[in-house]
Every structure is written in structure tokens, then in C-alpha cells.
Amino acid sequence: MVPVELWWEVLIRAPTKDVARSSCVSKQWRDIVTNPSFRKLHHDRHAAPPKGDVPYALLVSTDSVDGESVSTVFPAALVSPAVMTGGFHAPICRVSNAYGYHLANVCNGFLCFASWSGGKVVVCNPVTGEKLALPRTPPLEPDLVFASPFTFALGFSPTTGAYKLFRFADHRIDSYALAAGDGACSGWRQHPLSHPCRVAENTPTVVVGGKICVLTPGSVMVVDVASEEHRTYNPADYGCPWAQVAVSGFELHGRLCLAIRTHTDIQFWAMPVEEDNGDQPWQLLYKIKDDTSDVRIGNRVFRRQASMSAWFDGETHALCYKEGYDLYSRFIGTTTTTTSPAAPSLSQTEVLSWDCKIPLPVTPQSLPSCKWDIYAGYRPSLLSPLTFASQQINDDDDDEDDESTSFVHNLLCALRHQKSLKRQPPMPTDHTNAKRRVCSCQTSCKFDQI
């Protein structure tokens, strides 16, 4: 008989996907995998990805169903032609939130959902299907609420092992630290130093190592999750004004990679962000011909406006690009694994072509608001967001807990006073039931808010 402790040591070293599958082997293994302590230890051991690790991408469809925003999450491996011809995979999960919620960003194994109305941010793990609503953000100044949009991003620091939620507005950063278990928390905190960047609607964010890269109009702002210090970088020299391009970002072998769509091509530029050496050099990796069609009205040509996103598929070693309802892929091999700034870049005159084009499924007429998006940077995890639930309860319900504690104290004092006056034995049944009712109400209230 193999001791349980030995199975812990074996399973804790296995990748997340293998551990998830191992829960089907036996009841003993399932009990180990579903143990919250094991999940936390497994997450901490695999939180820092090994060198050369390539995160996954998720294909997310967002629908409005019965007044709710429903996000259906698929693996983005659907970009493979063999997979597309065989039909869609089953979704990883479906997440229902209040109307107006959207997927803000992906950090490790967590999906971060936010609302432009300022509602609570919801953190979800698609593997476990669990989600947690975090405390509301502090209100912005009235002039910022209407004049400037804001965006949320969840980040992780491999050095401290802490998750932090950031809200970026014009010249302002607010942060909220997620602490596991009984970890100390100071609630939402405004950064004392303002940043010089403006935030546009749907400003994309990319998590690279322990940094959050915010692709603001005209520059790239990089925020260190641990220290919350920020630095801005000038954009790459791609040959035309920033206002005339569409930009998407993703992590490529530990570097920030930008996919910049100009009028004629899609340029892929990379820059290391982990080093703190002043201005970092941008390196042009690839130019790929833009096959999307423009709209011609008379003698004028208009650029088709459609959402775009890009990522690198580690299994097929292909650059993938989505615009509108079309997916494109280009095999590039493993030549981009180098992180040396001195590595030779491609000639600026060399333009490649896509290998294949794959159309996404047509949106059903019954779901006119359905839209598809790609989110890169996903690394499966078994850590439940409910690990941070005790902290969330403390932040939201400090006043209610104080009132409940005061009520219990006054109730006990009244019972003791009644006992001394009547000089009769206490009624243990009523007293016990009263305390049980109080505790039950407190517990029910807290679990309802989670």
C-alpha cells in the first residue's frame, strides 16, 4: 500500500493537465487532487513557468442570454485545419455574469471579468468552474468617470507569489492585493504617483512574467506587479502614425510581442520587459501580408473595422492572427526562441504570406450580439479563486461583522442579567439555539455574498 504522502509528492510534480486527468484514476487520487491544500501547493510549485514555456490561447464567445452576459470558453487549438474540419471541441466552461460584463484579461489559470459600469470584478478558474466577486473599486472623480474610460488587469508576481488586480484610468492606477487564507490585506489602494498615459476604451493588457503591459495609445506602459512601479516605452518604428493602426499584444518566449496592423501588412515586433535597462530595443520579427479586404466607396478606400488579436501556438509553432470572423496562421518554426536583442532581424522589405485561412462559425441569427475573441497567456491551474474568499469577506463585511459581534455581545449580557435577577438555572436549549441562529445568519450572509 503506497502512503498518501508519497502520492502527494508524485502528483505535485506533474503538469496541471496530467493532474486533472489523474482524478479519474481512483478515489484516492481524486481526494488528493480536490484537496485545497494540494491545489495551493501545486500552484505555487508551477507558478513560475520554465524557460521556453508557451502559454495557451483561449477562444471565447460572448452572448447576451436572458439579460446575462454568457462567456463560452474553448481552446484556441481550433485554429488547426484538422480540428476545424472535425467540428468544434466541447467548451472548457461557460461563465454567466451580469449584463455588460466582458473578459478583461487572462492571468495564469484565472479569467478576469469586468464591467464598464463599475461593478465588482469577477475572477474565475475555467478548470474548476469556481468564481469569486472581488470588492468594488473606489469611485473615480466625476470628471474622470465621464471623460475617460478605464480598464482592469489581473497580474501575478513570480517572486512574491501574489496576485494583484489593477484598475488603469487616465493618469491613475488603483491596485488590490489578493491574499490567500488569512493573509493580510489593505483593500484598494491608489498609487501615489500618476502615470503620463491616457487609457482608451478596450485598452489591451498583456501579462509577461511579473509585469503588466498596457498598450495605451502612443506608448506602452509596463507595470511591475510586486513593486507597482511603472515605466513607459516609445512604440516601435512601424512606419505610420499610431492612430492609423490596430494593435494586439501577447507573450512570446518571455518578451512582449506586438502585432501591428497597418494598411498593407501585419508587423510583429518584440521587446524584453523583464530587464529594467532604460529604453528597450524593439526587434522586428516578421512582416506578413494583410489579406483582409478593404471597403471601396467611389475613389476612396476605407479600412474594414474589425476586432483583431494575435498569439503564438506552441504546439504547431505558428503565428496566429484573428480579425473579424477569420483566423490566419503562419508556420515559423522555433526561430523566435532567442531572447537576445542582438539576434538578426528580418529584412524590412521581406513580406511573408499566411499559410492558411480558417473561417469562424457564423453567428446564429438567434444570437445577434454574439462575438468571438482570442485571449492569449492562459496557463491551466488548479488553484480555486475561493482561496481568496476569506479576505474578500473581510473587506466587504467589516461593518456587518462589527454589528453582528455587538449584537451577540448584547444578547449574552441580557441573558446573564436575566439569570441574576431570577436566580434560576439558565435555559441551555434556548441559549444554545439563540447562538446557533446568530451564527447561522452570519454564515449564510457571508456565503450569499461570496
Coordinates of C-alpha atoms in Angstrom, one line a residue:
M1 CA 0.0 0.0 0.0
V2 CA 1.5 3.3 -1.1
P3 CA 1.3 6.0 1.5
V4 CA -0.8 9.0 0.7
E5 CA 2.1 11.3 1.4
L6 CA 4.1 9.7 -1.4
W7 CA 1.3 10.1 -3.9
W8 CA 1.2 13.8 -2.9
E9 CA 4.9 14.1 -3.8
V10 CA 4.4 12.4 -7.1
L11 CA 1.3 14.3 -8.2
I12 CA 2.6 17.7 -7.1
R13 CA 5.4 17.4 -9.6
A14 CA 3.1 16.5 -12.6
P15 CA 1.8 19.2 -15.0
T16 CA -1.6 20.6 -14.4
K17 CA -3.3 18.7 -17.3
D18 CA -1.9 15.4 -16.1
V19 CA -3.0 16.1 -12.5
A20 CA -6.5 16.9 -13.6
R21 CA -6.8 13.7 -15.6
S22 CA -5.4 11.7 -12.7
S23 CA -8.5 12.4 -10.7
C24 CA -10.3 9.8 -12.8
V25 CA -7.8 7.0 -11.8
S26 CA -9.0 6.3 -8.3
K27 CA -10.9 7.7 -5.5
Q28 CA -7.7 8.2 -3.5
W29 CA -6.2 10.3 -6.3
R30 CA -9.4 12.3 -6.7
D31 CA -9.4 13.1 -3.0
I32 CA -5.8 14.3 -3.3
V33 CA -6.4 16.4 -6.4
T34 CA -9.5 18.1 -4.9
N35 CA -7.8 18.9 -1.6
P36 CA -7.4 22.7 -1.4
S37 CA -4.0 22.4 0.3
F38 CA -2.7 20.2 -2.5
R39 CA -4.1 22.6 -5.2
K40 CA -2.3 25.6 -3.5
L41 CA 1.0 23.7 -3.2
H42 CA 0.7 22.5 -6.8
H43 CA 0.0 26.1 -8.0
D44 CA 3.0 27.5 -6.0
R45 CA 5.3 24.9 -7.5
H46 CA 4.3 25.6 -11.1
A47 CA 3.6 29.3 -10.8
A48 CA 6.9 30.3 -12.4
P49 CA 6.8 28.8 -15.9
P50 CA 10.0 27.0 -17.2
K51 CA 12.2 28.7 -19.8
G52 CA 10.7 28.2 -23.3
D53 CA 7.2 27.6 -22.0
V54 CA 4.5 28.8 -24.3
P55 CA 1.1 29.7 -22.8
Y56 CA -2.2 28.6 -24.4
A57 CA -4.8 30.8 -26.0
L58 CA -8.5 30.7 -25.4
L59 CA -11.3 31.2 -28.0
V60 CA -14.1 33.0 -26.1
S61 CA -17.6 33.7 -27.4
T62 CA -19.7 36.2 -25.6
D63 CA -23.5 36.2 -25.8
S64 CA -26.4 38.1 -24.2
V65 CA -28.8 35.5 -22.9
D66 CA -31.8 36.3 -20.8
G67 CA -30.3 39.6 -19.6
E68 CA -27.0 38.0 -18.7
S69 CA -23.6 38.0 -20.3
V70 CA -22.6 34.4 -21.0
S71 CA -19.0 33.6 -22.0
T72 CA -18.2 30.2 -23.5
V73 CA -14.5 29.3 -23.4
F74 CA -12.9 27.0 -26.0
P75 CA -9.3 26.0 -26.5
A76 CA -7.8 28.1 -29.3
A77 CA -6.2 25.0 -30.8
L78 CA -9.3 25.1 -33.0
V79 CA -7.1 27.2 -35.4
S80 CA -5.7 23.9 -36.7
P81 CA -7.4 23.0 -40.0
A82 CA -7.7 19.3 -39.0
V83 CA -9.6 20.3 -35.9
M84 CA -11.8 22.7 -37.7
T85 CA -12.9 20.1 -40.3
G86 CA -13.8 17.7 -37.5
G87 CA -16.0 20.2 -35.7
F88 CA -15.7 22.2 -32.5
H89 CA -14.4 20.8 -29.3
A90 CA -16.6 20.8 -26.2
P91 CA -16.2 24.1 -24.3
I92 CA -13.9 24.2 -21.3
C93 CA -16.6 26.1 -19.4
R94 CA -19.4 28.6 -19.6
V95 CA -19.4 31.7 -17.3
S96 CA -22.5 33.7 -16.6
N97 CA -22.2 37.2 -15.3
A98 CA -24.5 40.2 -15.1
Y99 CA -25.2 42.1 -18.4
G100 CA -22.4 44.3 -19.5
Y101 CA -19.5 42.1 -18.3
H102 CA -16.6 41.2 -20.6
L103 CA -13.4 39.3 -20.2
A104 CA -10.8 41.9 -19.3
N105 CA -7.6 39.7 -19.4
V106 CA -6.2 36.3 -18.6
C107 CA -3.6 35.7 -15.9
N108 CA -2.1 32.2 -15.4
G109 CA -5.2 30.0 -14.8
F110 CA -7.6 32.8 -14.0
L111 CA -10.1 34.7 -16.2
C112 CA -10.8 38.3 -15.1
F113 CA -14.3 39.6 -15.9
A114 CA -15.1 43.3 -15.5
S115 CA -17.9 45.7 -16.3
W116 CA -17.7 49.3 -17.6
S117 CA -20.4 50.2 -15.1
G118 CA -18.0 49.8 -12.2
G119 CA -19.5 46.6 -10.8
K120 CA -17.4 44.0 -8.9
V121 CA -14.6 42.3 -10.8
V122 CA -15.2 38.6 -11.1
V123 CA -12.3 36.1 -11.1
C124 CA -12.9 32.6 -12.5
N125 CA -11.0 29.4 -12.9
P126 CA -12.3 27.6 -16.0
V127 CA -10.9 24.3 -14.9
T128 CA -12.6 24.1 -11.5
G129 CA -15.6 26.2 -12.7
E130 CA -15.4 28.4 -9.5
K131 CA -15.6 32.1 -9.4
L132 CA -15.3 34.9 -6.9
A133 CA -16.5 38.5 -6.9
L134 CA -13.9 40.9 -5.6
P135 CA -14.7 44.1 -3.6
R136 CA -15.9 47.2 -5.6
T137 CA -13.3 49.7 -6.8
P138 CA -13.3 53.1 -5.2
P139 CA -15.2 55.7 -7.2
L140 CA -13.3 57.9 -9.6
E141 CA -13.6 61.7 -9.7
P142 CA -16.7 62.8 -11.5
D143 CA -14.7 64.3 -14.4
L144 CA -12.8 61.0 -14.9
V145 CA -16.0 58.9 -14.9
F146 CA -17.5 60.6 -18.0
A147 CA -14.3 61.9 -19.7
S148 CA -12.1 58.9 -19.5
P149 CA -12.6 55.1 -19.7
F150 CA -10.7 52.7 -17.6
T151 CA -9.6 49.1 -17.9
F152 CA -8.8 46.2 -15.4
A153 CA -6.0 43.7 -15.4
L154 CA -5.1 40.8 -13.1
G155 CA -1.4 40.3 -12.6
F156 CA 0.9 37.8 -10.8
S157 CA 4.4 38.2 -9.4
P158 CA 6.5 35.0 -9.5
T159 CA 8.9 36.5 -6.9
T160 CA 6.3 37.2 -4.2
G161 CA 3.7 34.6 -5.4
A162 CA 0.9 37.3 -5.0
Y163 CA -1.9 38.2 -7.3
K164 CA -3.0 41.8 -7.8
L165 CA -5.9 43.4 -9.5
F166 CA -5.2 46.8 -11.2
R167 CA -7.5 49.4 -12.5
F168 CA -5.9 51.8 -15.0
A169 CA -7.5 55.2 -15.7
D170 CA -6.1 58.4 -17.1
H171 CA -3.1 59.3 -15.0
R172 CA -4.2 57.0 -12.2
I173 CA -3.6 53.4 -11.0
D174 CA -5.5 51.6 -8.3
S175 CA -4.4 48.2 -7.0
Y176 CA -5.9 45.4 -4.9
A177 CA -3.8 42.6 -3.5
L178 CA -5.4 39.1 -3.3
A179 CA -4.1 37.3 -0.2
A180 CA -4.7 33.5 0.3
G181 CA -6.2 32.2 3.5
D182 CA -5.8 34.7 6.4
G183 CA -3.3 36.8 4.6
A184 CA -3.2 40.5 5.4
C185 CA -4.9 42.9 3.1
S186 CA -5.2 46.6 2.9
G187 CA -8.0 46.8 0.4
W188 CA -8.0 49.0 -2.7
R189 CA -5.0 51.4 -2.8
Q190 CA -4.4 54.3 -5.1
H191 CA -0.8 54.6 -6.4
P192 CA 0.8 57.8 -5.1
L193 CA 2.4 58.6 -8.4
S194 CA 0.3 59.3 -11.5
H195 CA 1.3 57.9 -14.9
P196 CA 1.5 60.1 -18.1
C197 CA -0.5 57.8 -20.3
R198 CA -4.1 58.0 -21.5
V199 CA -6.3 54.9 -21.5
A200 CA -8.6 54.2 -24.4
E201 CA -11.7 52.1 -24.4
N202 CA -10.8 48.3 -24.5
T203 CA -7.2 49.1 -23.9
P204 CA -5.5 45.7 -24.2
T205 CA -3.2 44.4 -21.5
V206 CA -0.6 41.6 -21.6
V207 CA 0.9 39.8 -18.6
V208 CA 4.6 39.0 -19.2
G209 CA 6.4 37.4 -16.2
G210 CA 5.8 39.7 -13.3
K211 CA 4.9 42.7 -15.5
I212 CA 1.6 44.0 -16.9
C213 CA 2.0 45.7 -20.2
V214 CA -0.7 48.3 -21.0
L215 CA -0.9 49.1 -24.7
T216 CA -2.0 52.8 -24.3
P217 CA -2.4 55.0 -27.4
G218 CA 1.0 56.2 -28.4
S219 CA 3.1 54.3 -25.9
V220 CA 3.5 51.1 -23.9
M221 CA 3.3 51.3 -20.1
V222 CA 4.9 48.4 -18.2
V223 CA 3.9 48.0 -14.5
D224 CA 5.7 45.7 -12.1
V225 CA 3.2 43.7 -10.1
A226 CA 5.3 43.4 -7.0
S227 CA 6.5 46.9 -6.6
E228 CA 3.7 48.6 -8.6
E229 CA 6.3 50.8 -10.3
H230 CA 5.6 51.8 -13.9
R231 CA 7.7 52.7 -16.9
T232 CA 6.7 53.9 -20.3
Y233 CA 8.3 52.9 -23.6
N234 CA 8.1 54.5 -27.1
P235 CA 6.4 52.3 -29.7
A236 CA 8.2 50.6 -32.4
D237 CA 9.0 52.4 -35.7
Y238 CA 6.5 50.7 -37.9
G239 CA 6.2 53.4 -40.5
C240 CA 2.9 55.2 -39.8
P241 CA 1.1 57.1 -37.0
W242 CA -0.2 55.1 -34.1
A243 CA -3.8 56.4 -34.7
Q244 CA -3.8 54.7 -38.1
V245 CA -3.0 51.2 -36.9
A246 CA -4.6 48.4 -34.8
V247 CA -2.5 46.8 -32.1
S248 CA -2.7 43.5 -30.3
G249 CA -0.2 42.1 -27.8
F250 CA 0.9 38.7 -26.4
E251 CA 3.8 37.0 -24.7
L252 CA 6.4 35.4 -26.9
H253 CA 9.1 33.5 -25.1
G254 CA 9.3 35.9 -22.1
R255 CA 9.1 39.0 -24.3
L256 CA 6.3 41.4 -25.2
C257 CA 5.2 40.9 -28.8
L258 CA 3.1 43.4 -30.6
A259 CA 1.0 42.6 -33.7
I260 CA 0.6 45.9 -35.6
R261 CA -1.8 46.1 -38.5
T262 CA -1.0 48.8 -41.0
H263 CA -2.7 49.5 -44.3
T264 CA -0.6 46.9 -46.2
D265 CA 0.8 44.3 -43.7
I266 CA 0.8 43.0 -40.1
Q267 CA 4.1 43.6 -38.4
F268 CA 5.3 41.6 -35.4
W269 CA 7.7 43.4 -33.0
A270 CA 9.2 42.1 -29.8
M271 CA 10.8 43.7 -26.8
P272 CA 12.1 42.3 -23.4
V273 CA 10.3 43.8 -20.4
E274 CA 11.8 41.9 -17.5
E275 CA 15.0 43.9 -17.6
D276 CA 15.0 47.4 -16.2
N277 CA 17.5 48.9 -18.5
G278 CA 16.1 52.2 -19.7
D279 CA 14.8 52.1 -23.3
Q280 CA 14.5 48.6 -24.6
P281 CA 15.2 47.9 -28.2
W282 CA 12.3 46.8 -30.4
Q283 CA 13.1 43.9 -32.7
L284 CA 11.2 43.4 -36.0
L285 CA 10.4 39.7 -36.2
Y286 CA 8.0 39.3 -39.2
K287 CA 6.0 41.1 -41.8
I288 CA 3.0 39.2 -43.1
K289 CA 0.8 40.4 -45.9
D290 CA -2.6 41.6 -44.9
D291 CA -5.1 39.6 -46.8
T292 CA -8.2 41.3 -45.4
S293 CA -10.3 43.3 -47.9
D294 CA -10.9 47.0 -47.7
V295 CA -14.1 48.7 -48.5
R296 CA -14.1 50.9 -51.6
I297 CA -16.7 53.7 -52.0
G298 CA -16.1 55.7 -55.2
N299 CA -12.5 56.7 -55.3
R300 CA -12.0 56.4 -51.6
V301 CA -10.8 53.2 -49.8
F302 CA -11.8 52.6 -46.2
R303 CA -10.2 50.2 -43.8
R304 CA -12.6 47.5 -42.6
Q305 CA -13.1 47.9 -38.8
A306 CA -12.9 44.6 -37.0
S307 CA -11.5 43.3 -33.7
M308 CA -8.1 41.8 -34.0
S309 CA -5.9 39.6 -31.8
A310 CA -2.7 37.6 -32.2
W311 CA -0.9 34.8 -30.4
F312 CA 1.8 32.1 -30.9
D313 CA 0.7 28.5 -30.9
G314 CA 3.5 26.5 -29.2
E315 CA 2.2 23.1 -30.5
T316 CA 2.2 24.0 -34.2
H317 CA 4.9 26.7 -33.9
A318 CA 2.8 29.1 -35.9
L319 CA 1.9 32.7 -35.5
C320 CA -1.9 33.0 -35.4
Y321 CA -4.0 36.1 -36.2
K322 CA -7.7 36.8 -35.9
E323 CA -9.6 39.6 -37.5
G324 CA -13.3 39.7 -37.5
Y325 CA -14.5 36.1 -38.2
D326 CA -11.4 34.9 -39.9
L327 CA -8.4 33.1 -38.5
Y328 CA -4.9 33.0 -40.1
S329 CA -1.8 31.0 -39.3
R330 CA 1.8 31.1 -40.5
F331 CA 4.3 28.4 -39.5
I332 CA 7.5 30.0 -38.3
G333 CA 9.3 27.1 -36.5
T334 CA 11.3 27.7 -33.4
T335 CA 13.4 30.6 -34.7
T336 CA 11.9 33.1 -32.3
T337 CA 13.0 31.3 -29.2
T338 CA 16.1 33.6 -28.9
T339 CA 15.7 36.4 -26.5
S340 CA 18.9 38.2 -27.4
P341 CA 18.4 41.8 -28.6
A342 CA 21.4 41.3 -30.9
A343 CA 19.7 38.5 -32.8
P344 CA 19.4 39.2 -36.5
S345 CA 16.0 40.5 -37.6
L346 CA 14.3 40.0 -40.9
S347 CA 14.7 42.5 -43.7
Q348 CA 12.1 45.2 -43.6
T349 CA 11.4 44.6 -47.2
E350 CA 10.6 40.9 -46.8
V351 CA 6.9 40.2 -46.6
L352 CA 5.6 36.7 -45.9
S353 CA 2.1 35.3 -46.6
W354 CA -0.3 33.3 -44.4
D355 CA -0.3 29.5 -44.7
C356 CA -4.0 29.1 -44.3
K357 CA -7.2 30.9 -43.6
I358 CA -9.9 29.4 -41.4
P359 CA -13.4 31.0 -41.0
L360 CA -15.0 31.0 -37.6
P361 CA -18.6 29.6 -37.3
V362 CA -21.3 32.0 -38.5
T363 CA -23.1 33.7 -35.6
P364 CA -26.7 32.3 -35.3
Q365 CA -29.4 34.7 -36.0
S366 CA -30.9 34.0 -32.6
L367 CA -27.7 35.4 -31.0
P368 CA -27.2 38.7 -32.9
S369 CA -24.9 40.0 -30.1
C370 CA -22.5 37.0 -30.1
K371 CA -18.9 37.9 -30.8
W372 CA -15.6 35.9 -30.8
D373 CA -12.3 36.9 -29.3
I374 CA -8.9 35.4 -28.6
Y375 CA -7.1 35.7 -25.3
A376 CA -3.5 34.6 -25.0
G377 CA -1.4 33.9 -21.9
Y378 CA -3.5 31.1 -20.4
R379 CA -1.7 28.5 -18.2
P380 CA -4.1 26.0 -16.6
S381 CA -4.1 25.9 -12.8
L382 CA -6.0 24.0 -10.1
L383 CA -6.0 26.9 -7.7
S384 CA -9.5 27.9 -6.8
P385 CA -10.4 31.7 -6.6
L386 CA -12.3 30.8 -3.4
T387 CA -8.8 30.6 -1.8
F388 CA -9.1 34.4 -1.5
A389 CA -12.7 34.3 -0.3
S390 CA -11.9 34.9 3.4
Q391 CA -10.1 38.1 2.5
Q392 CA -13.0 39.2 0.3
I393 CA -15.5 38.7 3.1
N394 CA -13.4 40.7 5.5
D395 CA -13.1 43.6 3.0
D396 CA -16.8 43.7 2.2
D397 CA -18.4 42.9 5.5
D398 CA -16.3 44.7 8.2
D399 CA -19.2 46.8 9.2
E400 CA -21.7 43.9 9.2
D401 CA -19.3 41.8 11.2
D402 CA -18.9 44.6 13.8
E403 CA -22.7 44.9 14.1
S404 CA -23.2 41.1 14.4
T405 CA -20.5 40.9 17.1
S406 CA -22.1 43.7 19.0
F407 CA -25.5 42.0 18.8
V408 CA -24.1 38.7 20.1
H409 CA -22.4 40.5 23.0
N410 CA -25.5 42.4 24.0
L411 CA -27.6 39.3 23.8
L412 CA -25.3 37.4 26.1
C413 CA -25.2 40.3 28.6
A414 CA -29.0 40.4 28.6
L415 CA -29.2 36.6 29.3
R416 CA -26.7 36.9 32.1
H417 CA -28.6 39.8 33.7
Q418 CA -31.9 37.9 33.4
K419 CA -30.3 34.9 35.1
S420 CA -29.0 37.0 38.1
L421 CA -32.4 38.6 38.6
K422 CA -34.5 35.4 38.6
R423 CA -31.8 33.3 40.2
Q424 CA -32.9 30.4 38.1
P425 CA -30.8 27.9 36.1
P426 CA -30.2 29.1 32.6
M427 CA -32.1 27.5 29.7
P428 CA -29.3 25.8 27.8
T429 CA -31.6 24.8 24.9
D430 CA -32.9 28.3 24.2
H431 CA -29.4 29.9 24.8
T432 CA -27.8 27.4 22.5
N433 CA -30.4 27.8 19.8
A434 CA -30.1 31.6 20.0
K435 CA -26.4 31.4 19.4
R436 CA -26.9 28.9 16.7
R437 CA -29.4 31.2 15.0
V438 CA -27.0 34.1 15.2
C439 CA -24.0 32.1 13.8
S440 CA -26.2 30.6 11.1
C441 CA -27.4 34.1 10.0
Q442 CA -23.8 35.4 9.8
T443 CA -22.6 32.4 7.9
S444 CA -25.5 32.4 5.5
C445 CA -25.0 36.1 4.8
K446 CA -21.3 35.7 4.1
F447 CA -21.7 32.7 1.8
D448 CA -24.5 34.5 -0.1
Q449 CA -22.1 37.4 -0.8
I450 CA -19.4 35.1 -2.0

